[in-house]
Each structure stands twice: as structure tokens, then as C-alpha cells.
């Protein structure tokens, strides 16, 4: 066992306690461990020793560990903090280490002569987020939740200066190379620079970020400042004038947690809660490498070795990685190819720029909708993590709640702008004018589960409103004597409604009469934040700010069945499993619990799921997955059996090779113009799905330059790499990401070449061909008059089709020569197509008739 050094609880203490460095031969059991194996929880802080031989880490398990940087063997385990450790810094002579954390304590460790120096248990009145030695090691600067920066004498640990210029939490501090200035990053989105001797503000506040400035760093020559922000960006500044030099630089999909200059100042290394690391050119702002991935969770900190040939990263998954700067590969511990692939595939869904407050599954189980404080609704492919439509915008404030009709045809959102919006899921436009009757934030919205005829909503004004889901008519208002109603839920039969309020009241309501069903339930000691019925409607479970869940008999309101205890924070969401045997709950400290209904015992958890508050969750229709939505801007999908995070899949799935299409005759809509694909297959009668994929109308995503979004920095780590194929602004619906990699385009103008000539002879030129590894082809005729006969394309001809797909881009009907020849208006093309594709034969039969 490595040495443990424990401190007394005195405010300022000194000790000569020895910290022996263990001999490997004395501890063979420990040195048989894998490199960097030790921390049981998230690692928040890391530091390289000045001689590069040691790496120090501080973690959520309250421990500091010192590691051999070359082997990954643990040398020391230092125990002195009572809570998570957020900050570490070696002195520049390598003899001491300072640490700070949630326990508000600043500790100084002597590592040269193995003696304990001391500890201040009241260094700050809130968590310490930053602690760093000055370049000459004479002072220590610390900062944190109490909005203060304090300067301490490094020898006697006396406070010599206090800077109180910040209106919010100070996330980070950095000394200039000459030690005369100190830069700070604050949660007020601003950067400031102070005189270390006087505490006077000498530069700033510098503005440009749109969220918390989480990290700040001086360049080695002192000419630049670099900042990383919770808005996912990196910026560099002139350290003399304060002007922004480069930025905001965007490549991360989540908040930038740490950044540091290389020792030569040429590069800048940044890491993010999205699990990625990026290497930037500090002069041009160009991305040189990345995003690099080697952690299953967010990357909390990165640090260069003093020589600059390596860097170390630590993650929320409790892992450490040492990277080679030249190869950009993890060199310690050695990762298998399978592990590398896991890091690429495992991960959250990212794209929102504000806290994700609500999420729901589509009835198909393949898609998700999410709402965020960034005022947008986004629709996702749950298997690949890709967005399938452009964000839905319309609310004037953040979105607090979403719900969906049981048939998936409509999506409803509620906002802090006091309004409710109903979206048509076939056009992604508003189906109704905004519904406005609430006097404050709309806290929750629900569709009636049986007939989709009612929408129920509740607001901070204490009212529940029932709406006609088809017309938007305000049907009735239920006025409760309770304080702000936070949550509602329909019973499975749609006849009752449960509500939970800020004052702890839980009530049942008769939907037909809008009257309370006699009760009430016994109040929670805290606010009721979540409520759900069992699948058979006989029970209700509620979650509260008192950290507990309570189970009630839904038929007899006064009958209390029991309390489920296991969370250590507010229970923000609860749900029964589809079979009613389990209860799932999530709490605001980002933990998930699985409960056994029969025993009322915790079956799994608490599982740490996110880096910030979980606001909402949803169960998939098949009950196999749980998706969580968090203030860390992400969503994650979990296996409801094992509790493990589900990996996002690659583009092409194995099942594609065995799929086939044999659909009945379908009619192309009148709105389909010659030379254009129908905007969505959902508008084609008879084609409910292709390759078991629900059809959805949507535009292909483009950036402002008209390029495919796939060619830009991806919002999903698994988005397929772009091909040379370009596509028109509207195309075949592809709810799943792998559609983008299985479609190719034929050269439309090459009518004289085989086999295109044969297709032209039939009067129908296919310009979309889907294929899999078993030569599965689906051809859709879309041009010219209906052909009079069927035609089978031989395997030889079929094999030549993809070779002609790399040529001409067609972005609209005006670019195709057949349009001018046909001269047919869009309203005169009601022709019928029948497409039959079979993987076994590698033949395509295509028929069309008037």
C-alpha cells in the first residue's frame, strides 16, 4: 500500500510527518496494477512536476496521487481533503505541491524532503477552483466560488492580498511569466488582469465570450492570453492591449474545461466535457490536430510535460492518459484497438448550446426530440447521435418541457416565454398558433395517452390548463390552492391527472370535470419535482427535493405505500418501466437510480451520469433504454438492464446487408417537380418505411457556404466522413445517419453510356441508389413519362452503376436536360412507381404505370 498522509483539522498546521516513497519490491501487489490505476471517481486536476518524472492528480475520491510519469506506477497517495479536489500546482522548483477543493481547504505539501507543511481549512468560504504557484514560488494565488482571489505567502501561508472585483464565481487564474500580473476567468463571461502586488485591475474586463470563462492561460512569452469557455469556444488575446487576436475558435461540442500553451508557445492544447482534446496553432488559430479522443467521459484537465514532447489528460471517467505530441497517440496506458474504437463510439448526443431541459422518444424508438434553454428543439437519431432536421426555432425563451402524441405526428413544447407551441412532425412547422394562457413559465406539458385529443399544461402561476389538441382551443383551467405546480402526468387511461407542486402537495384530478379527486396525498417535506403513474394506473410515484421517492396507491389518495431512499439530491424525474417492475429516477446531482418495485430496494446505482444537473429523462418504447438530458449541454443513452452508457453506432449497420424492399405501388405527390426527389418519403402513400427506417421529411443540412454540414466540424463524434458526392438542397429522407453513406448519384446527363442509356430507354432515370455489402440496390424512378414495361438490370450492368456516381452535381430541376424537353408542370406527374429490391439476387426490378 502506498503511503497515506493524513492531516489534523486545525486551521493552520505544520508537521514533520515523513512521506516515504515506496520501493516497488516492498509492494509487489501494488506494482502489478495497470498504469494509472487507482482513482475510483472523476479526476478533476492534474499537474506535471518540473523535472517531468512525476504526475500529480486530484480526484472526486478526495485523494491526491503522485505517479511515475514513465511507468504509470503510483508513488504516493495523499489523504488530507474531505471533499473533491479541484486544483493542483507544483512549485517551480518541484519541492512542493498546493491543492484545493470543495472542502474550501488549501493544502501545501512538501515533496522534496517528504515532510508535511500545513493546511488552511478556511482559505475560502466556498469551493476552491484554482490554486497556482507564482513563477518565483514566493506566493500562491487561489480563487473559487466565493468570487474572491486571494494571494498567500508561500512560506508562512499568510494571506497578503485579496481581490474582490468579481461579481461571480472565479473559475481560473494564471500568472504572467514574470509574475507581475494575474489573469482571471469568471462566470460573468469576462476576463480580467490584475497587478499581483497591489491587486489593481490593469486590463479588462475583456468581453467576447457568451458563457462562463472556465480557463485562462498566459503564453510562455507573456504576449498572449488564451481563454476557454463554456460556450464551446477558445479565444486568444493580446496580453497588453486586451484585443482579441483569434476566435472564438470552434471545434469542441461542449464546454472547454482547460487549456494550456506548449512550452515553446507555438501550440495551444484544449480539452472539453465532450471528451475531446484539440491542438491549435497559437498564432493562426488553425486546428492542427483533433478532436483527439481517449476518455469515455469529459476531459477535465490537460497539461504539457516541461519538455513539451508529451501531455497528460484526465477525465470524468477516472482515467489518465499520457499522449505523444508528435504522433497524437496515447502511449500510457497502452490502448487496444477495441478500446480506441469504444472511445470513438461511446458518448453523449451534443449540439445544444444551452442546458438540455427535456427529452422524449418518438414512438418508433429510433428518434429523440430534445428541448433546451438555447430556445431550440432538436431531433436526433438515437443510434448514431446525429441530428436529422434543422433545429426548430420559434420560442422567445428557453424550453422547459416537451411531449409528443402517441402516434408521433405532433410535438408540443412549453417555454419560459409563457407559451406552448404545437409542431407538425411531417412538415416541422407549427400546426397551430402559439397557445397563450399561462401567466408564467410553462413547467410541464403532456398529451393525453389514449386519443391524443387533449394537451395538459401547468405553470408557475399554479394553474393547470386543458387544451383541444386539434384546434388549440382553451377548454378549461384547473386552479389549485397549491403554490407553483411543477409537474403533471396523465394516468394510462387518460381519465385522471396527477400534479405535484412547489409546496410538496401531490394531487389527483378528474380530467372530465376538472375537479380534484378526494385526498390529498400526504405532502412531501420538499417540493414535488416529478410524478409518474404505473403502467396499470394503480400506483403513483413521486420524486421530491427532499431527496426521496414516495409510492402511493392511485385509487386511495391517502394510502402511502413507502419511501425509496438512495439519492443524495433533488429527484428531478421518475418513471415506471414498461412492465411496471422497476422504477427509474434521476437526481439533480447527475445520478441515476434503478429500483425494484417488488422489494422497494435499490437495484442499481446511484450511477454518476453527467457532469452537471440532469433535468429530464425518457424511457424508450421498448423499455430497453433510458435517455437523460443535462445542464452539461448533452444527452446520454443508458441500458436499463446494465446501467451502462449505450455506444453510438457507426454509419453502416450489419443488418443493412440483409434488408430488402418490396413495397406496394405508391403514388408520387403532385408537388413533385420533374428532376426533383419528393421532399420526404412519408408523403408517398404505401411507403411507411425503407429498410425498417421510418421516413421523415427534412432538408439536408447545409452551412452558409452551401456545403454539407458533414464537411464541417461534426456535432457528433460518429458522423460519417464526407464523401466527394454533393447533393441537392432537398433529398431523400434519411432519419438514420448511415443513409448519408449509402447513397450515390448517377451522372444524369450521360445518356449515351451503358447502363444509363438503358434506364433512359425506360423513361425513368434513377438518380438514387442505396446499397449494402450484399449488393442491395433500391432504385427510385423519378423522371419522364411512365415506362410501359418492367426491366431487370443484369448483375454486370448493375455493378457498373456506382462507377458513374462521382460526376455531376444536380442541385435542382433546372439543371437537368430532361426538364426543358418534358416541360411538365409539377401538377401533371401523378405517376405510380413500384420498386422491388432483393439482396439475394442483386437485381433491380423497376416498374411504373400511369
Tab-separated table of C-alpha atoms in Angstrom, residues 490-494 531-541 554 574-583:
chain	number	residue	atom	x	y	z
A	490	UNK	CA	-51.791	11.562	-17.171
A	491	UNK	CA	-52.955	8.175	-15.935
A	492	UNK	CA	-52.669	5.466	-18.632
A	493	UNK	CA	-56.443	5.623	-19.234
A	494	UNK	CA	-56.319	9.387	-19.705
A	531	UNK	CA	-44.508	12.244	-10.805
A	532	UNK	CA	-45.474	9.158	-12.825
A	533	UNK	CA	-48.203	6.509	-12.947
A	534	UNK	CA	-47.520	2.792	-13.068
A	535	UNK	CA	-48.432	1.144	-16.409
A	536	UNK	CA	-51.638	-0.298	-14.928
A	537	UNK	CA	-52.583	3.018	-13.348
A	538	UNK	CA	-52.851	1.637	-9.820
A	539	UNK	CA	-49.861	3.435	-8.342
A	540	UNK	CA	-48.184	6.818	-8.444
A	541	UNK	CA	-44.524	7.503	-7.722
A	554	UNK	CA	-53.539	5.811	-7.059
A	574	UNK	CA	-39.188	9.446	-12.143
A	575	UNK	CA	-40.794	6.775	-14.304
A	576	UNK	CA	-42.011	3.221	-14.102
A	577	UNK	CA	-40.558	0.677	-16.502
A	578	UNK	CA	-42.831	-0.546	-19.287
A	579	UNK	CA	-43.596	-3.746	-17.372
A	580	UNK	CA	-44.080	-1.946	-14.060
A	581	UNK	CA	-41.424	-3.986	-12.293
A	582	UNK	CA	-38.879	-1.209	-11.973
A	583	UNK	CA	-38.764	2.491	-11.217
